[in-house]
Tab-separated table of C-alpha atoms in Angstrom:
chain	number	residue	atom	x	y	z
A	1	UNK	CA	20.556	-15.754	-22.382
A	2	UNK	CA	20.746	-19.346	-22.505
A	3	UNK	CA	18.315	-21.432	-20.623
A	4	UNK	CA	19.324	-22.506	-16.798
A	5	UNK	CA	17.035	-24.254	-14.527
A	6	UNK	CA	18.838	-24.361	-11.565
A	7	UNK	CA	19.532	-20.360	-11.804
A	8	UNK	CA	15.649	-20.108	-12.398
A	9	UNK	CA	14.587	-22.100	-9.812
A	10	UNK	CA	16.565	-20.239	-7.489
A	11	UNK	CA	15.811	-16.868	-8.297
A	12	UNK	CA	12.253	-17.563	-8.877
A	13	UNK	CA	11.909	-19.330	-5.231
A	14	UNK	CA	13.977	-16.406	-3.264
A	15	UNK	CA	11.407	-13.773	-5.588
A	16	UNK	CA	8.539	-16.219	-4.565
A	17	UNK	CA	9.310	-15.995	-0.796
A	18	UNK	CA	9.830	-12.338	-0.748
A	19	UNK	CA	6.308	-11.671	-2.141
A	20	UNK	CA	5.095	-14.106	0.316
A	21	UNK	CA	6.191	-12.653	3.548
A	22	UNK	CA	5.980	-9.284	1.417
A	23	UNK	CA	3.095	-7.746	3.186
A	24	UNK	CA	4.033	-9.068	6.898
A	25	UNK	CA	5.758	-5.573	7.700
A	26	UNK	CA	2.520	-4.167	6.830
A	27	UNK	CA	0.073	-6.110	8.686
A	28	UNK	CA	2.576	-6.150	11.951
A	29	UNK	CA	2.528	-1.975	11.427
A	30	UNK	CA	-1.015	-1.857	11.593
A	31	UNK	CA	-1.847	-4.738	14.157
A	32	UNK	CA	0.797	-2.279	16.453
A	33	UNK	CA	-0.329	0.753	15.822
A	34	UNK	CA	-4.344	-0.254	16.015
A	35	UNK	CA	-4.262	2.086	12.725
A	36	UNK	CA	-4.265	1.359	9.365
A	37	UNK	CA	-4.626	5.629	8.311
A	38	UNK	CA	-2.678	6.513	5.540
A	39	UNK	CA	-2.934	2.423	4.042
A	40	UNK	CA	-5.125	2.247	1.086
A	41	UNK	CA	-7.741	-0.139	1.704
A	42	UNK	CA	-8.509	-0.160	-2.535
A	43	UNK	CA	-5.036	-0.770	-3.008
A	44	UNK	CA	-4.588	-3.947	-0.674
A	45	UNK	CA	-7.566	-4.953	-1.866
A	46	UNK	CA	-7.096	-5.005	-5.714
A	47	UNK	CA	-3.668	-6.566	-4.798
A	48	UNK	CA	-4.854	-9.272	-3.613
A	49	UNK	CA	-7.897	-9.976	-6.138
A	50	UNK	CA	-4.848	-9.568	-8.690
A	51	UNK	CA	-3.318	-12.571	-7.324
A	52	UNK	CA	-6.593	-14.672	-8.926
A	53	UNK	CA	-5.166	-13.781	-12.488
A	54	UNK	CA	-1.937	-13.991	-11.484
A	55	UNK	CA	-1.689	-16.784	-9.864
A	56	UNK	CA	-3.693	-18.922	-12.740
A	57	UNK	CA	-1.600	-17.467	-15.058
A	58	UNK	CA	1.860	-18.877	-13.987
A	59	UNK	CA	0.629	-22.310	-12.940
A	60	UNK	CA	-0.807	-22.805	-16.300
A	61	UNK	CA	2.548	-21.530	-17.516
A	62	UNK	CA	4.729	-23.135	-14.834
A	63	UNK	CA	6.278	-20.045	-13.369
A	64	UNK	CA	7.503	-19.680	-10.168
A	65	UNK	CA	4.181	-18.747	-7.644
A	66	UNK	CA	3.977	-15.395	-5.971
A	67	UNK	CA	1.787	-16.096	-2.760
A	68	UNK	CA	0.859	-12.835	-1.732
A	69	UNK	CA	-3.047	-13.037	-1.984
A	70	UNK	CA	-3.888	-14.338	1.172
A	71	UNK	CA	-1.864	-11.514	3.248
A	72	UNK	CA	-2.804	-8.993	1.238
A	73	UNK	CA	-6.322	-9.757	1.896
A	74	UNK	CA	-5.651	-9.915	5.887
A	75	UNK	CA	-4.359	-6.102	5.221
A	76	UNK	CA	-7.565	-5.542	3.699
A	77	UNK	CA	-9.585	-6.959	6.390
A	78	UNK	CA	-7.110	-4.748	9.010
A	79	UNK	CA	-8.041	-1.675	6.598
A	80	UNK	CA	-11.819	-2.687	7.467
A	81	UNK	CA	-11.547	-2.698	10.723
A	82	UNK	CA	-9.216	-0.124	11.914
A	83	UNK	CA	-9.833	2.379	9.343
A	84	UNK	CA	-13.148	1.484	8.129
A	85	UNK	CA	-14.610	1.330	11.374
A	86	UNK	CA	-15.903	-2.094	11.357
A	87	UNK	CA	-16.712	-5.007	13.533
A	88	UNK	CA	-13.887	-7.360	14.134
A	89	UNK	CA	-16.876	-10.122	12.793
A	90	UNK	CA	-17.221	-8.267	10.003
A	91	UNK	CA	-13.696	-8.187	8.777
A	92	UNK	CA	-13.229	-11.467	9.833
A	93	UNK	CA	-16.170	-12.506	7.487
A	94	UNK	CA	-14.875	-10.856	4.758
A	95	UNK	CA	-11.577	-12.124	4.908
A	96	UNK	CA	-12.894	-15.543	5.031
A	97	UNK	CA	-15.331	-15.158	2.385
A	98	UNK	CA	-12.742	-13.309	-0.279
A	99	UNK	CA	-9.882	-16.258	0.840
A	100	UNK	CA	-12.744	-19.307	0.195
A	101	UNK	CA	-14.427	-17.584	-2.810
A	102	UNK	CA	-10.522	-16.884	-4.552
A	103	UNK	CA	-9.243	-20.878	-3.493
A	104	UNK	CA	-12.216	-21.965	-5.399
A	105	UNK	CA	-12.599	-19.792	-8.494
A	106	UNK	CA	-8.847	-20.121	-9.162
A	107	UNK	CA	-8.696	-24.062	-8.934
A	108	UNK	CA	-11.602	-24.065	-11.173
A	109	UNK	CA	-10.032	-21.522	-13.718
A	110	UNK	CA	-6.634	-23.397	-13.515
A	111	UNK	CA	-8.515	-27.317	-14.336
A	112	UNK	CA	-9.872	-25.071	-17.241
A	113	UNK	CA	-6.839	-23.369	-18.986
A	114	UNK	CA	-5.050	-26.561	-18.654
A	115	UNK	CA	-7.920	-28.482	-20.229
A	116	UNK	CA	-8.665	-25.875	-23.197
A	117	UNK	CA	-5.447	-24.387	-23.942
A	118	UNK	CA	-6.575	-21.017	-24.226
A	119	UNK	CA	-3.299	-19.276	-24.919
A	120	UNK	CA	-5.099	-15.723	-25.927
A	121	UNK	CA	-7.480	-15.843	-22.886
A	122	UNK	CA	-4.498	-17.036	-20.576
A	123	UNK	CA	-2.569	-14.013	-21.865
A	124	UNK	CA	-5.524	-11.609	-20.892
A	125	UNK	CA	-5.219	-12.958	-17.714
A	126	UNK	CA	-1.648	-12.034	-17.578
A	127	UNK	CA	-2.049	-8.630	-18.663
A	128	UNK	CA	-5.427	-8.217	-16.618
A	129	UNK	CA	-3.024	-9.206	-13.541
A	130	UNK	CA	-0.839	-6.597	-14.299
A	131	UNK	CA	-2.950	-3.876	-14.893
A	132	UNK	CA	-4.906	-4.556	-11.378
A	133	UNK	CA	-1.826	-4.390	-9.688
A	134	UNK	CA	-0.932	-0.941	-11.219
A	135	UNK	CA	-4.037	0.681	-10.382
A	136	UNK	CA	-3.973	-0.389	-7.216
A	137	UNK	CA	-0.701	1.421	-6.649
A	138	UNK	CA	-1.382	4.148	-8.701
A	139	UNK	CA	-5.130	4.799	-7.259
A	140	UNK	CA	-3.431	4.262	-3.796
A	141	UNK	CA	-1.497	6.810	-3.975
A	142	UNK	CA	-3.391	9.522	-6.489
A	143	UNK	CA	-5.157	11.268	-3.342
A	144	UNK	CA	-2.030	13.378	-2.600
A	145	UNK	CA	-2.991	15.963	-5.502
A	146	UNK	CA	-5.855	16.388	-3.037
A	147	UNK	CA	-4.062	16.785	0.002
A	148	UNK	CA	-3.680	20.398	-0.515
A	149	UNK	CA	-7.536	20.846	-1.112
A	150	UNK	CA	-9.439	22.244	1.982
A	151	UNK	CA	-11.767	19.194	2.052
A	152	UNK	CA	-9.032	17.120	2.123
A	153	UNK	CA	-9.222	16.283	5.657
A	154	UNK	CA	-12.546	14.689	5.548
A	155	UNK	CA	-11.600	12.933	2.606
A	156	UNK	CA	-10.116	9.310	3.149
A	157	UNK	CA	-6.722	9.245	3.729
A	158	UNK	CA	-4.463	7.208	1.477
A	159	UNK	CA	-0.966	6.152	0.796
A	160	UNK	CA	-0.108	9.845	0.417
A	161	UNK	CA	-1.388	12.258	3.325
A	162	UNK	CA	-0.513	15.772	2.793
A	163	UNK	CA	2.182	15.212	0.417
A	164	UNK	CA	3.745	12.694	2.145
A	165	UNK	CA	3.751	9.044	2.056
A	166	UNK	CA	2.151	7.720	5.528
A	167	UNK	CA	0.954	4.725	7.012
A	168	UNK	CA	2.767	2.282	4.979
A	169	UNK	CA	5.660	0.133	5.719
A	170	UNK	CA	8.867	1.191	3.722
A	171	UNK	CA	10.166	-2.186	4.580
A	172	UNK	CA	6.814	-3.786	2.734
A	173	UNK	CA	7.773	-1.547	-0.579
A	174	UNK	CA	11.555	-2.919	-0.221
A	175	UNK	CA	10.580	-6.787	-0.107
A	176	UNK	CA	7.750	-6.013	-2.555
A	177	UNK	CA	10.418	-4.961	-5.228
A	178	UNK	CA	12.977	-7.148	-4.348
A	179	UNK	CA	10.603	-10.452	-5.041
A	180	UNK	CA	9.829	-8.398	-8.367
A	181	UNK	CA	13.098	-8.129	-9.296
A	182	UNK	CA	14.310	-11.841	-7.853
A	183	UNK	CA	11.318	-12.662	-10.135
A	184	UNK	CA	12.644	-10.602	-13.435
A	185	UNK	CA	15.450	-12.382	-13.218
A	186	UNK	CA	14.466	-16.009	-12.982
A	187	UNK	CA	12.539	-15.220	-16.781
A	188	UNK	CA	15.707	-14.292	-18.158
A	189	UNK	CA	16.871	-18.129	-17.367
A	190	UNK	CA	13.736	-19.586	-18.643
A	191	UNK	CA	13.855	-21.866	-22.263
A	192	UNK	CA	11.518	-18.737	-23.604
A	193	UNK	CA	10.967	-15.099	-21.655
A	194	UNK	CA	7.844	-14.784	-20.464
A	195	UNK	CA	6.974	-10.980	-21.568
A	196	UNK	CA	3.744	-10.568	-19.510
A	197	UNK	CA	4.916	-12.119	-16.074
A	198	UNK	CA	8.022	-9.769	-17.047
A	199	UNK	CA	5.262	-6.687	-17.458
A	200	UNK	CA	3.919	-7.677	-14.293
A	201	UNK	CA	6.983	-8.005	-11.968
A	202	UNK	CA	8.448	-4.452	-13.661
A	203	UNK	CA	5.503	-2.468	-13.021
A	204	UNK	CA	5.829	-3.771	-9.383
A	205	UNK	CA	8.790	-2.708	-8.938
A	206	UNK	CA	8.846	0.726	-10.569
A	207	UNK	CA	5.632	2.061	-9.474
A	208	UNK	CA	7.056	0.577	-5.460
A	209	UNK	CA	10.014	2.801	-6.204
A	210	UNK	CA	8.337	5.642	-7.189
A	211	UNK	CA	6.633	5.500	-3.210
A	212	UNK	CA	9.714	4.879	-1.986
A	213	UNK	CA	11.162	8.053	-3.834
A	214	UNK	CA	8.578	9.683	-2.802
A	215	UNK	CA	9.402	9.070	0.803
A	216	UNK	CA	12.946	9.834	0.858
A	217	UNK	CA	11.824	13.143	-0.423
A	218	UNK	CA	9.054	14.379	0.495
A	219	UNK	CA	9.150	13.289	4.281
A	220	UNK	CA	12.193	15.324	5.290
A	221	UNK	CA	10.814	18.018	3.616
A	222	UNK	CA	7.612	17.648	5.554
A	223	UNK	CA	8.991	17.353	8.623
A	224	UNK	CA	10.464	21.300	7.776
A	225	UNK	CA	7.633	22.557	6.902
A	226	UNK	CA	6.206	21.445	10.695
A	227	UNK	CA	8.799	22.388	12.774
A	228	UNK	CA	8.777	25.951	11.034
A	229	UNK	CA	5.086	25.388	11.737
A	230	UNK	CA	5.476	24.592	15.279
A	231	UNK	CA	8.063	27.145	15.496
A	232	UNK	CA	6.111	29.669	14.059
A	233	UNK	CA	3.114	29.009	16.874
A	234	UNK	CA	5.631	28.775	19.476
A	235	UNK	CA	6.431	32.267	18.922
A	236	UNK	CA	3.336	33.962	18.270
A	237	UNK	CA	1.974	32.317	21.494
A	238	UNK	CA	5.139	34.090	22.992
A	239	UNK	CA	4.278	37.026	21.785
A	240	UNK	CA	0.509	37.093	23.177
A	241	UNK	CA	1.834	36.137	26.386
A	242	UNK	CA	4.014	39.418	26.196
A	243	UNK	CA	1.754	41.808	25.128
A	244	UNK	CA	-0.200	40.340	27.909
A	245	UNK	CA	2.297	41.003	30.504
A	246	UNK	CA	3.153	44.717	29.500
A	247	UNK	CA	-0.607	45.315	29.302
A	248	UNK	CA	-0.554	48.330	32.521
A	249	UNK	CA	-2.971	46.935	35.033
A	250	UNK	CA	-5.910	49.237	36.139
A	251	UNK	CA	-7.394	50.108	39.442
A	252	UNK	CA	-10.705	51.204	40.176
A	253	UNK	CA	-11.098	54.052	42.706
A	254	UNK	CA	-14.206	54.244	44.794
A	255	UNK	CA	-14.776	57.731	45.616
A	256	UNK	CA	-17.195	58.597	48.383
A	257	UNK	CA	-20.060	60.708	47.217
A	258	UNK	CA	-21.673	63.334	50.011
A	259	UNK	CA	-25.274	63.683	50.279
């Protein structure tokens, strides 16, 4: 596909805002609910230290930037405190620390790629990026296998709570996949594709879907399996009553014994 700039630019800055207001559904969800259960705190977390690599690796390369670090980290710091059981200090801290730690670590590494011209380390980067995001995902949402486990409800609850997906914005996954596919497409208009930003953006998008799926199938089905549940209690509780009522009452007869 020949090269287009103005096509690029375009695509790349609607995929660029979409993965910047990306994780706003998520953090209003939680601030509203005062609960961040079901929310992997791993996988916000390792989203957002993903954006260090990421986001060194297309200024250096002068791709469009995905600014999703610092609101990703916020969800983390919401995952601290409602779910973790923290101090509002202490997630405040950490937020603060992580966000001024990241600035300064990535404007160092940038002044360095673009000094050294590093292409093979600059492409670890890009992979690295990748591969941090899919774990996240992935590790966020591995616990359902153990959902069915008896311990699994003092386990820590993730993305997936008893097969189904729970405490995380579908709205989030949408936006997530449509910057990653707004973001696919501004490559194709580039002067050469960019194969690991590609990598990057597609594993965002299909591993999101796969949640979403996940979602539109397993949550009806869930919501069976407790009304048949709350059914079933319904009626056995009807029954006890019942049995309780036809029960035949007995008296007690005091009979006056003669000396």
């Amino acid at each position: 596909m020949p090269d287009n700039h103005v096509a690029e630019n375009v695509l790349g800055t609607i995929g660029t805002i979409l993965w910047t207001i990306q994780v706003i559904p998520q953090v209003i969800k939680s601030y509203r609910e005062k609960s961040t259960e079901g929310l992997s705190a791993w996988l916000m977390f390792l989203w957002a230290f993903s954006g260090l690599f990421l986001g060194v690796y297309v200024v250096v390369k002068d791709i469009n930037i995905p600014l999703f670090t610092a609101l990703a980290a916020l969800s983390w710091a919401q995952c601290l405190y409602y779910g973790g059981k923290k101090t509002k200090l202490f997630a405040a801290l950490s937020y603060l620390t992580f966000m001024s730690l990241f600035g300064g670590i990535q404007t160092g590494l940038v002044f360095a790629f673009k000094a050294t011209r590093n292409e093979r380390a600059l492409q670890a980067f890009g992979i690295l990026s990748a591969v941090i995001i899919s774990v996240g995902l992935i590790f966020g949402s591995a616990k359902k296998f153990l959902a069915s486990s008896p311990r699994s409800s003092d386990q820590k609850r993730w993305i997936l709570v008893d097969a189904v997906p729970v405490g995380i914005s579908m709205l989030f996954m949408a936006v997530d996949m449509g910057g990653g596919l707004f973001s696919v497409l501004s490559l194709a208009f580039k002067p050469k594709f960019d194969g690991v930003a590609a990598a990057t953006y597609l594993a965002v998008i299909i591993l999101d879907g796969v949640i979403v799926v996940a979602a539109l199938i397993l949550n009806p089905r869930a919501k069976k399996r407790r009304d048949r549940q709350v059914s079933g209690t319904e009626t056995l509780d009807s029954v006890v009553r019942g049995s309780k009522e036809k029960e035949p009452q007995t008296t007690t007869t005091h009979v006056p014994v003669e000396p």
